Coordinates of C-alpha atoms in Angstrom, one line a residue:
X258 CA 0.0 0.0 0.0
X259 CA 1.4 3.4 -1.1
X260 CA 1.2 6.9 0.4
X261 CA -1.5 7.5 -2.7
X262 CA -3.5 5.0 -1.7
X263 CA -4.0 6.1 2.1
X264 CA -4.8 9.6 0.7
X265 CA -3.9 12.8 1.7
X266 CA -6.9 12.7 4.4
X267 CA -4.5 9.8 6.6
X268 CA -2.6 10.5 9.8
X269 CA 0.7 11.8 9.4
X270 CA 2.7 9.7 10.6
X271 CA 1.5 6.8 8.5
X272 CA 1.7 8.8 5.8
X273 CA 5.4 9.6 6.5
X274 CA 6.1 5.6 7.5
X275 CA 4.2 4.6 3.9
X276 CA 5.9 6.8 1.7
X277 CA 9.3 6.4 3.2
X278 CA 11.9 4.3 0.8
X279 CA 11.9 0.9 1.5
X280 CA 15.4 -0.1 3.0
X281 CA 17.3 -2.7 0.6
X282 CA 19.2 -5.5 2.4
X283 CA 22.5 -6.6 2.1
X284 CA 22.5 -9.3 -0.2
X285 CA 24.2 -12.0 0.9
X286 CA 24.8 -13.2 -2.7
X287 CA 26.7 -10.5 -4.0
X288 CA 29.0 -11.4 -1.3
X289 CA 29.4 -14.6 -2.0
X290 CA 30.3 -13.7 -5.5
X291 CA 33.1 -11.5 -4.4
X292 CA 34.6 -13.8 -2.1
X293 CA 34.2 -16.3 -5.4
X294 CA 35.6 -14.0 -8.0
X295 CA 38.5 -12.7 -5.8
X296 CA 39.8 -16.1 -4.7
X297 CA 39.6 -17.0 -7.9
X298 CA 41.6 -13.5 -9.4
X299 CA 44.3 -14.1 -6.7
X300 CA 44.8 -18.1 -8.0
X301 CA 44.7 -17.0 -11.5
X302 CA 47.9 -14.9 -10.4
X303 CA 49.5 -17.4 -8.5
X304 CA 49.0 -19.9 -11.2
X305 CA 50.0 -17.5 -13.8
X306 CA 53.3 -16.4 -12.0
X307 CA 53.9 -20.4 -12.3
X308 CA 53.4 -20.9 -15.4
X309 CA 55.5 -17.8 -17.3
X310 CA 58.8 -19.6 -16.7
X311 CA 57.6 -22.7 -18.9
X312 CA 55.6 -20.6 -21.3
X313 CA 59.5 -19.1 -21.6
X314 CA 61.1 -22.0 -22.1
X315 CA 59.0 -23.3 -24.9
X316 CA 58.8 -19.9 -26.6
X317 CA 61.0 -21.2 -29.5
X318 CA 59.2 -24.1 -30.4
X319 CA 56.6 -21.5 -31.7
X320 CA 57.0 -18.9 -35.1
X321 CA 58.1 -15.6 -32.8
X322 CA 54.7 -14.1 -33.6
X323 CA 52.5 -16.6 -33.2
X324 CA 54.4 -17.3 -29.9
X325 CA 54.9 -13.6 -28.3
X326 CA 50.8 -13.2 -29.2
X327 CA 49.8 -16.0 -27.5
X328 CA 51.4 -15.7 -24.4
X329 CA 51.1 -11.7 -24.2
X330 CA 46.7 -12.7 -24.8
X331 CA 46.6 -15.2 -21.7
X332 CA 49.0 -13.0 -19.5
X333 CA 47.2 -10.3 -20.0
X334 CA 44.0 -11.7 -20.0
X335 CA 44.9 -13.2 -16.3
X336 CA 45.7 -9.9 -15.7
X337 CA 42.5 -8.6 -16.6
X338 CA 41.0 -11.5 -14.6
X339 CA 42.5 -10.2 -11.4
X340 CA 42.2 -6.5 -12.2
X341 CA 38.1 -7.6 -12.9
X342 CA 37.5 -9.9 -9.3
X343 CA 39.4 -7.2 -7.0
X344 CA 36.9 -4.4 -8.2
X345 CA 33.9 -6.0 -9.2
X346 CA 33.3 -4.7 -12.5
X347 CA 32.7 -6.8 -15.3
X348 CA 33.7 -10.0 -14.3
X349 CA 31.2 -12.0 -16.2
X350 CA 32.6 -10.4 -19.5
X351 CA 36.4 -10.9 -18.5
X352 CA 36.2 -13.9 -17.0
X353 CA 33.8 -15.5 -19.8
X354 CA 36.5 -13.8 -22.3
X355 CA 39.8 -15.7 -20.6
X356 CA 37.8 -19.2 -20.8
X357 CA 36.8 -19.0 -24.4
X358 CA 40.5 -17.4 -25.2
X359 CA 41.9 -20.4 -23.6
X360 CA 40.2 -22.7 -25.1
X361 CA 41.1 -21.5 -28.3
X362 CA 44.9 -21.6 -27.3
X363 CA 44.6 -25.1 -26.6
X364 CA 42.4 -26.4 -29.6
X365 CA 45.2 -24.4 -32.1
X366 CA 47.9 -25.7 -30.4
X367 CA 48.9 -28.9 -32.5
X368 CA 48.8 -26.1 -35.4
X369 CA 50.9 -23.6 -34.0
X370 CA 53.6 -25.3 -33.0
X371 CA 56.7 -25.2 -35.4
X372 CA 59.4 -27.6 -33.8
X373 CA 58.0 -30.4 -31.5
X374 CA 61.5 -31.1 -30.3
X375 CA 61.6 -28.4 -27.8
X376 CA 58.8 -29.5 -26.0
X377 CA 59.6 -33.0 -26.2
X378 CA 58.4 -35.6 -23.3
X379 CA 57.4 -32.1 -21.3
X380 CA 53.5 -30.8 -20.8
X381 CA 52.5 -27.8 -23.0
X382 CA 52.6 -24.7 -20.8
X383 CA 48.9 -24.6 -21.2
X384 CA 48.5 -27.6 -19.0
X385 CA 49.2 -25.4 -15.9
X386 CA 46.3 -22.9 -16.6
X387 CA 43.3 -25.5 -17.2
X388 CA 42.1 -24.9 -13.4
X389 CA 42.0 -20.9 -14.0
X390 CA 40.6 -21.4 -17.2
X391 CA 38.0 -23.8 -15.7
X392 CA 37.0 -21.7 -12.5
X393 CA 36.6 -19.2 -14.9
X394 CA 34.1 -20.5 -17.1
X395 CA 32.1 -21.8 -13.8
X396 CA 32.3 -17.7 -12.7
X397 CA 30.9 -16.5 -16.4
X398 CA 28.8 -18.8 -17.8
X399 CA 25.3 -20.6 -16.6
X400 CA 25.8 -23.9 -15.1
X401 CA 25.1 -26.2 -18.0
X402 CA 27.5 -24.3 -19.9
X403 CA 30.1 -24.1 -17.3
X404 CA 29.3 -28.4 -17.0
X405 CA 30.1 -28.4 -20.8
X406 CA 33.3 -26.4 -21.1
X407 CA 34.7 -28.2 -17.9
X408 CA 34.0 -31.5 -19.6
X409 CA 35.2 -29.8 -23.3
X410 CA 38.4 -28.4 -21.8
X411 CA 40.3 -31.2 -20.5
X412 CA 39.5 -33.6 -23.4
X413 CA 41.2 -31.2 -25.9
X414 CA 43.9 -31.1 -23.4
X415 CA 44.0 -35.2 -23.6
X416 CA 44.4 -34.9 -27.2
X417 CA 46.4 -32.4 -27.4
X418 CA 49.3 -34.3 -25.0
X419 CA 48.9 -37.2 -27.1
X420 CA 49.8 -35.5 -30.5
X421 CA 54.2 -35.3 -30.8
X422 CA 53.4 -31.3 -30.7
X423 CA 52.1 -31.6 -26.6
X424 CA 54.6 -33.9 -26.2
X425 CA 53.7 -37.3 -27.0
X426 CA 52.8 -38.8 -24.2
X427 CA 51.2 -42.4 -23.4
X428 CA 47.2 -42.8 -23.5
X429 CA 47.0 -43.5 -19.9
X430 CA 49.1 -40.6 -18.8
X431 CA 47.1 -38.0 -20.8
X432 CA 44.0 -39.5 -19.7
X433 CA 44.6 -39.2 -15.9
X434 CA 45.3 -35.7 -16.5
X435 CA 42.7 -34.8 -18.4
X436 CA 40.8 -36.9 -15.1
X437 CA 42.6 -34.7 -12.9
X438 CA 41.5 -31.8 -14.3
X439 CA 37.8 -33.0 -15.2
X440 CA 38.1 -33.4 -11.2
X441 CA 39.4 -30.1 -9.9
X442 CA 37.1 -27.5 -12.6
X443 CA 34.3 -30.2 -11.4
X444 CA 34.3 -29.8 -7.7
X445 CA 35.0 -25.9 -8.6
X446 CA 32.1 -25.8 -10.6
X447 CA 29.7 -27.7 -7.9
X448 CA 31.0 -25.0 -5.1
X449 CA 30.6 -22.2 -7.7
X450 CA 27.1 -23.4 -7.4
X451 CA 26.3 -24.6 -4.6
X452 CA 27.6 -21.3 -2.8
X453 CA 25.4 -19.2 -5.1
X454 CA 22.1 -21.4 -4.5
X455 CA 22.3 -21.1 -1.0
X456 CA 23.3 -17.6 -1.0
X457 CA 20.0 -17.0 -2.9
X458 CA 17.8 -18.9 -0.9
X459 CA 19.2 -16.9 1.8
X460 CA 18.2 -13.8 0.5
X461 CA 15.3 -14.6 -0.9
X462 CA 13.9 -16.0 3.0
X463 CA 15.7 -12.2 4.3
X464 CA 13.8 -10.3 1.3
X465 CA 10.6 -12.6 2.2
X466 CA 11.2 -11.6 6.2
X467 CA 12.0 -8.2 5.4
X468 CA 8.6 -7.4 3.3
X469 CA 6.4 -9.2 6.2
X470 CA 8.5 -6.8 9.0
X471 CA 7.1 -4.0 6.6
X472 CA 3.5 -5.2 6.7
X473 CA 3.7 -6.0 9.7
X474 CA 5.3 -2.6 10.8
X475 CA 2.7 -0.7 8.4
X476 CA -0.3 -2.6 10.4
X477 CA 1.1 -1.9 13.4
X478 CA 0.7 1.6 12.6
X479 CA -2.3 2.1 11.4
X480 CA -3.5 0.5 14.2
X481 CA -2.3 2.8 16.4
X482 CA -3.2 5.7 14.5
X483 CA -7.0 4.3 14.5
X484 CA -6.7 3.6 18.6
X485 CA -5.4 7.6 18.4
X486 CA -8.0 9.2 16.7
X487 CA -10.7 6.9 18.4
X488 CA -9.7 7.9 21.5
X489 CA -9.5 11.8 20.5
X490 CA -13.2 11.2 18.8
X491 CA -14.0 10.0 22.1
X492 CA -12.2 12.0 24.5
X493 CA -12.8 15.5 22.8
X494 CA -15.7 15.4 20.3
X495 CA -18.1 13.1 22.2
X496 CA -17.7 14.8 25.6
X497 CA -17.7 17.7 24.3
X498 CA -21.3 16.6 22.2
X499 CA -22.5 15.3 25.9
X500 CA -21.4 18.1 28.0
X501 CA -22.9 20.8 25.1
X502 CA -26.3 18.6 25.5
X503 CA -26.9 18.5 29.4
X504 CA -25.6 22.0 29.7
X505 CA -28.7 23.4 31.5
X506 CA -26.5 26.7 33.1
X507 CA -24.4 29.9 31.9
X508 CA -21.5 28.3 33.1
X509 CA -22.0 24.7 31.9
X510 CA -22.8 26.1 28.1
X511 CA -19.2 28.3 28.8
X512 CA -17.4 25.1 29.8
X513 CA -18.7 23.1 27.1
X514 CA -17.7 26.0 24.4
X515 CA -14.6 26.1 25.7
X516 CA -14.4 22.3 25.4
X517 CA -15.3 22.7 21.7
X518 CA -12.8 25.3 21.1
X519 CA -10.5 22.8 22.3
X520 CA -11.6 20.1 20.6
X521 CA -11.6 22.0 17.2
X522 CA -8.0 22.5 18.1
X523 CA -6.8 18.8 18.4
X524 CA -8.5 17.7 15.4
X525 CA -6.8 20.5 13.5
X526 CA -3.1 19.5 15.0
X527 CA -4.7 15.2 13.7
X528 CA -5.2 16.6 10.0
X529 CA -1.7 18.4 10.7
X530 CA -0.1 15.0 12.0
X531 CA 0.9 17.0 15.0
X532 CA -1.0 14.7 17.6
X533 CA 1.5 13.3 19.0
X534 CA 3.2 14.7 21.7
X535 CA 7.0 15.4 21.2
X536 CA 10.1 17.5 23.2
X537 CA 11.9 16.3 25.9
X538 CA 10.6 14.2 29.3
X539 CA 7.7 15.5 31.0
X540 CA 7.9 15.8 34.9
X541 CA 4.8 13.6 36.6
X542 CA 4.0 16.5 39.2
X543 CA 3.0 18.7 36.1
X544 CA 1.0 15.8 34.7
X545 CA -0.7 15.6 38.5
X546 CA -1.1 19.4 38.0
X547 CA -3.2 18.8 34.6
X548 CA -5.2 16.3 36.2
X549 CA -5.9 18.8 39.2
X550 CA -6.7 21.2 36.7
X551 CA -9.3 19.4 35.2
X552 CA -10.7 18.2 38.6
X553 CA -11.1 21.9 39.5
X554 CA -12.6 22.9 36.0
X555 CA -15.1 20.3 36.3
X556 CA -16.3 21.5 39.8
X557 CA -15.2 18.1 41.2
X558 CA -14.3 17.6 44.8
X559 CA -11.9 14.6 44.0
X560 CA -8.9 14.4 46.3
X561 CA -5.7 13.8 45.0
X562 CA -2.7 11.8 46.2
X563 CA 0.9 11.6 45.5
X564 CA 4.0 9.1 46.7
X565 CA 7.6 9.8 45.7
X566 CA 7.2 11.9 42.7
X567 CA 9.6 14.5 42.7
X568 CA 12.1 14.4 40.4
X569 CA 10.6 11.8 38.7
X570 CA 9.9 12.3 34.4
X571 CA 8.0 10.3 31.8
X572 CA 8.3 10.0 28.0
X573 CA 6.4 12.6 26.1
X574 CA 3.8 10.0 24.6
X575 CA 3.3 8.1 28.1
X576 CA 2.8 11.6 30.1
X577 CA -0.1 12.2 27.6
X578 CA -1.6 8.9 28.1
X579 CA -1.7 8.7 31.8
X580 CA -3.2 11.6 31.7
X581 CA -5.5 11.2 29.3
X582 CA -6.2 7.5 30.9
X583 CA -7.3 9.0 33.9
X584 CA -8.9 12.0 33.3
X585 CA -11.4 9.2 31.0
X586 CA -11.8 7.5 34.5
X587 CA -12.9 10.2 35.9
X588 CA -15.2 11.1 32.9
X589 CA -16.8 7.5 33.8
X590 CA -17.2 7.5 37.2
X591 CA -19.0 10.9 36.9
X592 CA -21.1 9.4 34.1
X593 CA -21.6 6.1 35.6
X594 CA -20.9 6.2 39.6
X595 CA -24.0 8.1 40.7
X596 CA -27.4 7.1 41.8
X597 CA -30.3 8.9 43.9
X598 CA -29.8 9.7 47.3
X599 CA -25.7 8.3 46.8
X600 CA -22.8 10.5 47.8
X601 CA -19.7 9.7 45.8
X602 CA -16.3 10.3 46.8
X603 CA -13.4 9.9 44.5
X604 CA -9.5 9.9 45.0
X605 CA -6.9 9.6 42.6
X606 CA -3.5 8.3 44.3
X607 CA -0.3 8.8 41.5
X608 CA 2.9 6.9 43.0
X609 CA 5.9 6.0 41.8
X610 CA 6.9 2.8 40.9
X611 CA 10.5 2.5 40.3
X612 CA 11.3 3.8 36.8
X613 CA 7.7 3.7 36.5
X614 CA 4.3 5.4 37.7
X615 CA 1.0 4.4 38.6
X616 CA -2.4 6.1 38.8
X617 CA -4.9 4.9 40.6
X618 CA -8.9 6.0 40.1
X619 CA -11.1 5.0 42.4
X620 CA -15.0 5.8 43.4
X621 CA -17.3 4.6 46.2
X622 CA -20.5 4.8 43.8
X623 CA -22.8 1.9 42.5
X624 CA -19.7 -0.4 40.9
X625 CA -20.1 -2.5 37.8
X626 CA -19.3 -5.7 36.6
X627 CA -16.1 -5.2 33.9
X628 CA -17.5 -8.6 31.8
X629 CA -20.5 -7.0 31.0
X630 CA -19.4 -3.6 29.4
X631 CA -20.3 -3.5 25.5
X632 CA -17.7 -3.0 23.3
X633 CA -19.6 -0.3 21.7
X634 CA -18.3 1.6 25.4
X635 CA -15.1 3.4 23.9
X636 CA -14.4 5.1 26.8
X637 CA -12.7 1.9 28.9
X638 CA -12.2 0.2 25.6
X639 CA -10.5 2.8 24.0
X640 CA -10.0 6.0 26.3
X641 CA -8.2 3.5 28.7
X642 CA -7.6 0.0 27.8
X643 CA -5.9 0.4 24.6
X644 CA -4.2 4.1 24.9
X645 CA -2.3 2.9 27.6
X646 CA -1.4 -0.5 25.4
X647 CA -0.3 1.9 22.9
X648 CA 2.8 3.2 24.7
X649 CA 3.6 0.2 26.5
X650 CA 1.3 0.4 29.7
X651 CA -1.6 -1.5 31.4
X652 CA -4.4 -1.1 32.8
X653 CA -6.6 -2.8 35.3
X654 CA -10.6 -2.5 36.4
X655 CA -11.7 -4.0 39.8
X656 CA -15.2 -3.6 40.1
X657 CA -18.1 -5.5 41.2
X658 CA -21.9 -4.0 41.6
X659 CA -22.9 -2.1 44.9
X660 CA -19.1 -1.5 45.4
X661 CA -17.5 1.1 43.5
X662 CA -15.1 0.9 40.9
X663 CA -11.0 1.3 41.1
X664 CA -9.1 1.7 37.6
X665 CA -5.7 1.3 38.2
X666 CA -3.0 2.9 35.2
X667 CA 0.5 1.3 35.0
X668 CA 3.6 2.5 33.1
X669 CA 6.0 0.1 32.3
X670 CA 3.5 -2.8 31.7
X671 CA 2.6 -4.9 34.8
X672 CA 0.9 -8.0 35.2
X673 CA -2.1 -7.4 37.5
X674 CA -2.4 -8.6 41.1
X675 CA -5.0 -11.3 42.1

């Protein structure tokens, strides 16, 4: 799902976590094929450098042309090799080059050579490269390819050797090294692959992971963006619509303007995606001092309690949601608590609980049984229950009918007490 298809009217913050690039993991196969390609570039040297002192010595038994050429091709196309595996860059190409040069070289050599008698009972230089040439093809080319030319590769070598211009030698001798060789580009070719399969699985199960993190991360959001803005809708527009409808005095009507006003004003900073509450920690004694606030706006005689707050300080988000937690409690018992003929008293105890805090709301009114509230209630549902999920709290309800109701707020998370 894009930023597009939220539309413009979403919260901001999903917007922003929608629209964001998506982060590309490190594949684990392009790895792979640089550890391949620059083993591989580092052998072809080493192998090379071995090599050059018998591609010397047989020089002459070549035309000087046809001699200097070939040698200066594979030197420099070992060269190249290396140059391509240590940066990366067109090692398919290079590599896929050197192999078909090579075999080429090998194939012509019966033609080339001019006077078999300097090689004599010795193996053609080229003998010493068929590994590099061999790894190189398993690098370049797709595996049934690479199968082919590491088949292809040593039987040319086999009869090349027999021929008196590779030196002659006996059927079985030129046969177990074209075995040899069949052997080594084999098992070079099977790691080749092997390495690259599993390299790709891998990333495809860490691309696979990664997309259902996103999805799940994206859900996760919108989820609490809906539990925000149903607990705003609730907390500001409906009370507000309540309070408005049983104002039956000058100063209730004020009240429930003023509540509008303020409403008007969080559902503005929503469509800005400024809901959320940001800047440094937020001291508990001024989130005690909202709650009094309220209390005292409201023309509520509630008594307030506090234990080992000073100096203490919450997270922005968690500051909010206490208080927003417990000023909904409130809101409930008012609503809810009362009965002819019942006096109602109500205390609010805030404490602090290690790193932690906890608010505690309770009443002595007509109590209710928690299993019985309707869902359709979003005031404990919503309000309390799952704001104070959303920033890693809990809450509790102890109620039963005839004896009050205590709503108890915890940040971190707790697990309730029997």
């Amino acid at each position: 799902m894009s930023a597009e298809e939220v539309g413009v009217g979403a919260p901001a913050s999903v917007r922003a976590l929608l629209s964001a690039p998506e982060r590309r993991p490190v594949l684990s196969a392009t790895r792979i094929d640089a550890a391949l390609s620059r083993a591989a570039g580092a052998f072809g040297l080493l192998f090379g450098a071995q090599t050059v002192p018998v591609m010397l010595q047989q020089m002459p038994a070549f035309s000087w042309w046809w001699g200097w050429i070939v040698a200066g091709a594979i030197v420099v196309g070992i060269l190249a090799v290396a140059v391509a595996t240590l940066s990366m860059r067109a090692v398919g190409a290079v590599c896929g080059s050197f192999a078909g040069l090579y075999l080429i070289v090998v194939v012509a050599w019966p033609f080339v050579v001019s006077d078999p008698t300097v090689i004599g009972p010795d193996k053609p230089w080229v003998w010493y490269l068929i590994t590099v040439a061999t790894v190189s093809a398993a690098l370049a080319y797709p595996i049934r390819v690479a199968a082919v030319y590491t088949v292809s590769l040593p039987i040319a070598y086999l009869f090349v050797r027999l021929t008196p211009d590779g030196g002659a030698a006996p059927l079985g001798a030129a046969a177990l090294d074209a075995v040899y060789s069949i052997v080594l580009g084999s098992a070079a070719l099977v790691i080749v692959s092997l390495l690259r399969q599993t390299s790709s699985a891998v990333d495809a199960a860490q691309s696979a992971a990664l997309e259902r993190y996103a999805e799940v991360a994206r859900h996760d959001a919108r989820e609490a963006e809906r539990v925000q803005v149903d607990a705003l809708v609730h907390d500001s527009v409906l009370t507000t619509l309540l309070a408005a409808a049983s104002a039956t005095s000058p100063e209730q009507a004020r009240l429930a303007e003023a509540m509008a006003d303020a409403a008007l004003e969080r559902l503005q900073d929503v469509d800005d995606g400024d809901q959320a509450p940001s800047g440094g920690p937020v001291a508990v004694d001024q989130v005690v001092r909202r709650i009094r606030a309220g209390i005292a706006s409201a023309g509520g005689s509630t008594v307030v309690h506090t234990h080992g707050l000073r100096g203490q300080t919450l997270p922005p988000a968690v500051a909010e949601a206490l208080f927003s937690a417990a000023v909904q409690a409130l809101v409930n018992s008012a609503q809810h608590a009362g009965a002819p003929g019942l006096v109602v008293d109500r205390r609010i105890d805030v404490s602090r609980v290690g790193d932690g805090c906890s608010i505690v709301v309770a009443d002595t009114g007509v109590g209710f049984d928690p299993a019985t509230v309707p869902r359709e209630r979003m005031g404990l549902r919503v309000s309390i229950r799952e704001r104070m999920a959303g920033v890693g709290g809990s809450s509790v309800v102890r109620s039963r009918p005839g004896d009050g109701a205590v709503i108890e707020l915890h940040w971190p998370s707790r697990e309730p007490q029997p």
